[in-house]
Coordinates of C-alpha atoms in Angstrom, one line a residue:
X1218 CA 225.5 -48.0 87.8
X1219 CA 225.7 -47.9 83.7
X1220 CA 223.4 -49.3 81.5
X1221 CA 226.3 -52.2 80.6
X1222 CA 226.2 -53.2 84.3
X1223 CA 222.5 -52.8 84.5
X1224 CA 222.2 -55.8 82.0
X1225 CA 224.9 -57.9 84.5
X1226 CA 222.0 -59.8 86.5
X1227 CA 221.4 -63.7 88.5
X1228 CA 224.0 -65.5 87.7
X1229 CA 226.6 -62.8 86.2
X1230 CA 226.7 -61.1 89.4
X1231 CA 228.3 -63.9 90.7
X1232 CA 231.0 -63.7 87.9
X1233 CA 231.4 -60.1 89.1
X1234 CA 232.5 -61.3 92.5
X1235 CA 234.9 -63.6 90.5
X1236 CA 236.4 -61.4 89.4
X1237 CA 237.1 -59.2 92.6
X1238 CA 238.6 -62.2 94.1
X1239 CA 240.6 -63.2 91.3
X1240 CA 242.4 -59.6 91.0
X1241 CA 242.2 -59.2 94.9
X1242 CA 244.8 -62.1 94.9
X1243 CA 246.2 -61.8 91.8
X1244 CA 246.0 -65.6 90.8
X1245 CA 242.8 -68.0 89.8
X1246 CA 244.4 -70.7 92.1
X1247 CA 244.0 -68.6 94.7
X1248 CA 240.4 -67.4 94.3
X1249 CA 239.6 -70.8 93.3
X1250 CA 240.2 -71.8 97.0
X1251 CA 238.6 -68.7 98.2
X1252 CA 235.7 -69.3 96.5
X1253 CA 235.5 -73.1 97.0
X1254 CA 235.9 -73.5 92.9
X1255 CA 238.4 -74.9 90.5
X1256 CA 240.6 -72.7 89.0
X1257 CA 239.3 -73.5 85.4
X1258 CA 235.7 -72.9 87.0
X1259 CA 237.2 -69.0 87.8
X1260 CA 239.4 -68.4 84.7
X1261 CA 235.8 -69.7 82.7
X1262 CA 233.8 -67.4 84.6
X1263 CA 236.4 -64.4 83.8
X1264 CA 236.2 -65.3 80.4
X1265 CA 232.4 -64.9 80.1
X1266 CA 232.6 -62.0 82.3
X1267 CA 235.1 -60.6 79.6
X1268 CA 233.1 -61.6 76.5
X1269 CA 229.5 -59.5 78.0
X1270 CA 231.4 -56.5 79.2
X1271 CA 233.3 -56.3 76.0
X1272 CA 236.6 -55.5 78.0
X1273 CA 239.8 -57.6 78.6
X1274 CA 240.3 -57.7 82.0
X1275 CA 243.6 -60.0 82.5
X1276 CA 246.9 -60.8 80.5
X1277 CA 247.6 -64.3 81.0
X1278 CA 250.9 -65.9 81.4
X1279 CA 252.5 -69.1 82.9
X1280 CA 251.7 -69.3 86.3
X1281 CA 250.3 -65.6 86.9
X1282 CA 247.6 -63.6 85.9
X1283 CA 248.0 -59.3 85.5
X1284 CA 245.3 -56.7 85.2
X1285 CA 244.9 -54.8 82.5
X1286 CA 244.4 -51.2 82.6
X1287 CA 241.1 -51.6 82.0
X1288 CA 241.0 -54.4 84.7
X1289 CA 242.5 -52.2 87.2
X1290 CA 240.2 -49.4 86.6
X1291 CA 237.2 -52.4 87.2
X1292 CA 238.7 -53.8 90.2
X1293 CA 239.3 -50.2 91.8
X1294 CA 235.6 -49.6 91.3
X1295 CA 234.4 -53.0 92.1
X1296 CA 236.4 -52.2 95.8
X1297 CA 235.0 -49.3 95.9
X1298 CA 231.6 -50.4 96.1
X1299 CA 231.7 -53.4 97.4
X1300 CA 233.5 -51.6 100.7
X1301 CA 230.6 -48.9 100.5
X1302 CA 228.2 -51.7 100.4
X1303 CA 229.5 -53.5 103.6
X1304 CA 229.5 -49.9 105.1
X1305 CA 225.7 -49.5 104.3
X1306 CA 225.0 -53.2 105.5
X1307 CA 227.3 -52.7 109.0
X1308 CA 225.0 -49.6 109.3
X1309 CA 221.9 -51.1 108.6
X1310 CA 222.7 -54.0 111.5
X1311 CA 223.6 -51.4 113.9
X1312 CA 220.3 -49.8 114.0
X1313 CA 219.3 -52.5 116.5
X1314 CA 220.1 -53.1 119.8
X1315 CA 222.1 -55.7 119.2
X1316 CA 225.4 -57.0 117.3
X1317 CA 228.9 -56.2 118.6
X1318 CA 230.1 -53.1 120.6
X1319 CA 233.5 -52.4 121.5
X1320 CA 234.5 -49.9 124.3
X1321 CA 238.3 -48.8 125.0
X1322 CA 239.1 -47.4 128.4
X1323 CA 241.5 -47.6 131.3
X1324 CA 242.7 -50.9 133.0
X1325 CA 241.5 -49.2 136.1
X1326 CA 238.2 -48.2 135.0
X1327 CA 237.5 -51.1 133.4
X1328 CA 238.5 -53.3 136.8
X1329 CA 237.3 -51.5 139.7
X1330 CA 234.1 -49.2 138.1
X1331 CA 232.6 -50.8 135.0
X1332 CA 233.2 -54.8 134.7
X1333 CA 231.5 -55.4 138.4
X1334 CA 228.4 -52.9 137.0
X1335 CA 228.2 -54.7 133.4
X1336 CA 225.9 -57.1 133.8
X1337 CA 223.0 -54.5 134.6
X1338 CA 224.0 -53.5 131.2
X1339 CA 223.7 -57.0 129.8
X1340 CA 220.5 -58.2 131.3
X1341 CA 218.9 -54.9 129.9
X1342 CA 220.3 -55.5 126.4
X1343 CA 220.9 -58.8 125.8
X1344 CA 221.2 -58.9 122.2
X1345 CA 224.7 -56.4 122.7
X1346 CA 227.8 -58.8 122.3
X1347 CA 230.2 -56.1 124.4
X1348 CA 233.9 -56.6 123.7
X1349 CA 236.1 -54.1 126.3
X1350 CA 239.9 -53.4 125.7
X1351 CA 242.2 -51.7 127.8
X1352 CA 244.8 -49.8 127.8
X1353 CA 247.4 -46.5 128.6
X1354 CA 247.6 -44.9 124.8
X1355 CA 246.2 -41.8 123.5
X1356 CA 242.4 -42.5 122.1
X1357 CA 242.7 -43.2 118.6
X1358 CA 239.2 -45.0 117.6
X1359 CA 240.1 -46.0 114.5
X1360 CA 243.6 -47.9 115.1
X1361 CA 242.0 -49.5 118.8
X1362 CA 239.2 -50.4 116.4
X1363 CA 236.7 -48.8 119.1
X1364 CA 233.1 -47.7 118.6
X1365 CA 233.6 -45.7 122.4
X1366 CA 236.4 -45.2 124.3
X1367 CA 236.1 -43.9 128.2
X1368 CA 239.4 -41.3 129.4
X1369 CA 240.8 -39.8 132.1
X1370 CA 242.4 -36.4 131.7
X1371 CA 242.4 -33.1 132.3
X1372 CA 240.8 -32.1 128.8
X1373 CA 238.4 -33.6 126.5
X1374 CA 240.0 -35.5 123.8
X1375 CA 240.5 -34.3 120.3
X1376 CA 239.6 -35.8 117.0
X1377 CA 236.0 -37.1 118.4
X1378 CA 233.1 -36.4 119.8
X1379 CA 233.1 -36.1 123.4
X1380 CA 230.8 -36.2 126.6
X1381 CA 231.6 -35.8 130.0
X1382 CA 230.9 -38.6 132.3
X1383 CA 231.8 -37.3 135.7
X1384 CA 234.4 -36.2 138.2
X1385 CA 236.8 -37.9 140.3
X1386 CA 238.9 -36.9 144.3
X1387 CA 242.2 -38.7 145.3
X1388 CA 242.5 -39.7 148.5
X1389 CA 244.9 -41.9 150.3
X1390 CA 243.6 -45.6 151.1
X1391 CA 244.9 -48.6 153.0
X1392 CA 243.6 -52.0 154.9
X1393 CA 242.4 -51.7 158.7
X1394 CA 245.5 -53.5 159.9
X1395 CA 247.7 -50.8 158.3
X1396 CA 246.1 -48.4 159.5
X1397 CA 246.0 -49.7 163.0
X1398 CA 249.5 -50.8 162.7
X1399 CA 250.8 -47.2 161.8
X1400 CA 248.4 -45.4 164.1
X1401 CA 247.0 -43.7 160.4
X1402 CA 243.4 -42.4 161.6
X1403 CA 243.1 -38.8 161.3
X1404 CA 246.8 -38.6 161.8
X1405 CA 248.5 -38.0 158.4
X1406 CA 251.5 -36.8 159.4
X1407 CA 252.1 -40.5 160.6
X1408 CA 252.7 -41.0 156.7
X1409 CA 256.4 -40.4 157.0
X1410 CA 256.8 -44.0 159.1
X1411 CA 254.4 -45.5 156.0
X1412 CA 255.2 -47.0 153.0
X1413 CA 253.9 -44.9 150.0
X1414 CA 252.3 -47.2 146.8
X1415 CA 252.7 -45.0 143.7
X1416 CA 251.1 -45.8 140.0
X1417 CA 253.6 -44.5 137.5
X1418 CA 250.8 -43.6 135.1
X1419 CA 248.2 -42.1 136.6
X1420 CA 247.8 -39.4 134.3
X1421 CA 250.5 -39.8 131.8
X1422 CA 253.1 -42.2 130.1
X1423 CA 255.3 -41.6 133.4
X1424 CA 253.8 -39.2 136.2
X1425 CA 256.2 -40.9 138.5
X1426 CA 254.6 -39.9 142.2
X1427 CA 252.9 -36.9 141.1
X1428 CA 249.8 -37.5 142.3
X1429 CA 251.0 -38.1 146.0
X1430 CA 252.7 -34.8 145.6
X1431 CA 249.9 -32.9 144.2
X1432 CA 248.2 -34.2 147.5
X1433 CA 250.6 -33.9 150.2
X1434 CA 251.0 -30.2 148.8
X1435 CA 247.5 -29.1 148.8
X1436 CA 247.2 -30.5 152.5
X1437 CA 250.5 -29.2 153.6
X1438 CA 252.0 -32.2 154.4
X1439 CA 255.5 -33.4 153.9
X1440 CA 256.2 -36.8 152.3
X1441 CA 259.8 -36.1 150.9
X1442 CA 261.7 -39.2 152.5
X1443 CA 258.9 -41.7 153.1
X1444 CA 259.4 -44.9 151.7
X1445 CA 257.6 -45.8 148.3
X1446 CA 256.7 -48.5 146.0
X1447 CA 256.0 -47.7 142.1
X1448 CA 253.7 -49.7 139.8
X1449 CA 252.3 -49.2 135.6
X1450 CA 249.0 -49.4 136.7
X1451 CA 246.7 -48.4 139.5
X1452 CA 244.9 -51.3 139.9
X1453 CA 248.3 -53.1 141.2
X1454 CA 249.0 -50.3 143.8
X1455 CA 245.3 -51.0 145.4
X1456 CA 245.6 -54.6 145.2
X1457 CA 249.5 -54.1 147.5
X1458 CA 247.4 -51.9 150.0
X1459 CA 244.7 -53.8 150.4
X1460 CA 247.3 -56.7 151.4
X1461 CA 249.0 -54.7 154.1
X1462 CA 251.7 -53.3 151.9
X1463 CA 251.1 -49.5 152.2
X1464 CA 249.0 -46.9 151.9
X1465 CA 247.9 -46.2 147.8
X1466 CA 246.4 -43.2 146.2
X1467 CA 243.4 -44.1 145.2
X1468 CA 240.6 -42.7 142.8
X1469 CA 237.6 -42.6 145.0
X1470 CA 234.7 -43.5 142.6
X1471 CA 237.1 -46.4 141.3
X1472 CA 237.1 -48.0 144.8
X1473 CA 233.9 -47.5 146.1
X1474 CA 233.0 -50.8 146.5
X1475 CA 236.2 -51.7 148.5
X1476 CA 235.8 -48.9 150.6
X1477 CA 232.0 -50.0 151.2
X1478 CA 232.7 -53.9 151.8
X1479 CA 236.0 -52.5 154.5
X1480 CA 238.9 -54.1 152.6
X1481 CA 240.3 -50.8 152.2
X1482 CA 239.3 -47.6 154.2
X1483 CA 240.0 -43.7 154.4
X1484 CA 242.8 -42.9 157.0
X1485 CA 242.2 -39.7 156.7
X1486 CA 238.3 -39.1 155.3
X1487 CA 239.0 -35.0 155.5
X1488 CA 241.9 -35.0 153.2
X1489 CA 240.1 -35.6 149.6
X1490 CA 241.6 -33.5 146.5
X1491 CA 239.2 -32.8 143.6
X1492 CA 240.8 -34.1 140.5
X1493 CA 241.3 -31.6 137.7
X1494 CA 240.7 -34.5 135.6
X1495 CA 237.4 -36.1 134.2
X1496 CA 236.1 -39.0 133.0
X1497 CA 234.8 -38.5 129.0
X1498 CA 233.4 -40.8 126.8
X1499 CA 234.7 -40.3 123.2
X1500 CA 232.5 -41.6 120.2
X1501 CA 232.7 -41.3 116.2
X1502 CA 230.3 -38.1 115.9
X1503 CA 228.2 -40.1 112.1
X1504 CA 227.9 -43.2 114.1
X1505 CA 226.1 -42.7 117.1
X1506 CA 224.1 -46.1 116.4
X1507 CA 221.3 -46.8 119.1
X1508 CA 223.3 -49.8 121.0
X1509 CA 226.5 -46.8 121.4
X1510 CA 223.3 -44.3 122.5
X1511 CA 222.0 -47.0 125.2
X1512 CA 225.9 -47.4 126.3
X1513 CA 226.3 -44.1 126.9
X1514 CA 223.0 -43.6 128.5
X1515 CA 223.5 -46.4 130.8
X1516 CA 227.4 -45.3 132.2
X1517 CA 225.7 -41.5 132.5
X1518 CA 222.6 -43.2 134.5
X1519 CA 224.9 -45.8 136.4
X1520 CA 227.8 -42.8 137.4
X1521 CA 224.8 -40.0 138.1
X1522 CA 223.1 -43.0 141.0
X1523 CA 226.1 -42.1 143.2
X1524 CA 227.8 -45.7 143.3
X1525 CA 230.4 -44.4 145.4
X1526 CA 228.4 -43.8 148.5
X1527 CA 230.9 -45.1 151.6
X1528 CA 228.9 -46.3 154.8
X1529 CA 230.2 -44.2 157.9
X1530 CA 231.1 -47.6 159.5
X1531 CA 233.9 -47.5 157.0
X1532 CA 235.3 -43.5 157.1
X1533 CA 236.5 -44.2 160.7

């Protein structure tokens, strides 16, 4: 700060903030509403702001204001500092436990593994106002306006700072009256009378029905001319099978609590592929603030307790 500005104190700070309105939006009208004044009240409080700096900030014409190049230089540091000084105060509030939080990840993963674990989250911080988005696109913090983001993929993604979270298996899943229907347990070669429920995006923009053959592959197993369905999102292809409309590939950590209540169950509990792909939590490497700390803490503690366990009742 210079020793002119140093002298700018009570009342002229708040002719300072005039004036970053006014030259913001380029007209007193329009501060004036901003700032719940007349628009003499601002063009007076420019003026005086003016007459102690020394420096003409605006030309004046009908119906418009313009900066001078001395305004301009004033306004580009007045932004300057007064975005720095939001910065420091955003900081300073996220110290805490508490304030906002958002979290990017997977429609999936946010459906079937963390909204029906959240409110262990929430009753042991309270204070967190948790906003979750979701969706398919590359993890870009800054444009989804993210403090974490949660992925699935074969690598960690770029750009951040990353953590793995933990692994995943693929395994084909259906209801009991499919299964029954289609004579499914521990006979998987009975696939090629099913109906096959692909997601198109499993790992990728379009993986089309990759993952069923990356399966059928590994196992040996030929699913060529079997009948299939394709949806955008893997959520939809569970929800079809556990109606009776096929057998889905499912992400076994994503379903455990369907598997464990018997809506949907493992025709073939011997046939799980390890995924190549993780789960990793992505975070802005200067801002690991203590509410993003306890986050991540929490989904390592919640995914390490094994919340995929399957009662035998239910693995047929």
């Amino acid at each position: 700060m210079t020793d002119d500005l140093r002298e700018i104190t009570g009342g002229k700070l708040a002719r300072l903030y005039t004036f970053e309105v006014a030259a913001r939006r380029a007209s007193f009208a329009e501060a004036a509403s901003e700032l719940a004044l007349t628009p003499s009240a601002v063009s007076h409080r420019i003026s005086q702001l003016e007459n102690e700096l020394g420096i003409k900030l605006f030309t004046r014409g009908h119906r418009r204001i313009e900066l001078t190049r001395e305004g301009e230089r004033m306004y580009a540091a007045m932004s300057s500092s007064l975005e720095f000084l939001n910065r420091e105060v955003q900081s300073i509030k996220n110290q805490e436990y508490a304030g906002r939080l958002a979290v990017y990840c997977r429609p999936s993963f946010a459906q079937s593994w963390l909204t029906p674990k959240i409110a262990d989250f929430l009753d042991k911080y309270p204070l967190i106002e948790l906003v979750i988005y979701t969706g398919n696109e590359a993890i870009d913090l800054q444009k989804m306006g993210a403090d974490l983001a949660i992925s699935f993929d074969a690598a960690k993604p770029e750009r951040f700072h990353q953590e793995y979270l933990m692994d995943e298996s693929i395994v084909p899943v259906c209801s009991p009256h499919y299964a029954e229907r289609y004579s499914l347990y521990r006979q998987p070669e009975n696939l090629a009378n099913c109906r096959l429920l692909h997601d198109r995006q499993a790992w990728s923009t379009y993986s089309g029905d990759d993952e069923w053959k990356l399966w059928a592959t590994h196992f040996g197993l030929d699913i060529g001319s079997t009948l299939a369905t394709e949806f955008d999102q893997a959520q939809l292809a569970v929800t079809a099978a556990t109606h009776h409309a096929g057998v889905a590939m499912g992400r076994k950590k994503l379903l455990s609590q369907k598997l464990a209540s018997g809506e949907l169950i493992l025709p073939f509990p011997q046939h799980e592929l390890r995924c190549e792909q993780h789960y990793y939590i992505s975070t802005h490497a200067d801002k690991r603030w203590p509410k993003i700390e306890a986050f991540i803490a929490w989904l390592k503690e919640t995914a390490a307790a094994g919340g995929d366990k399957i009662s035998a009742a239910h693995r047929q």
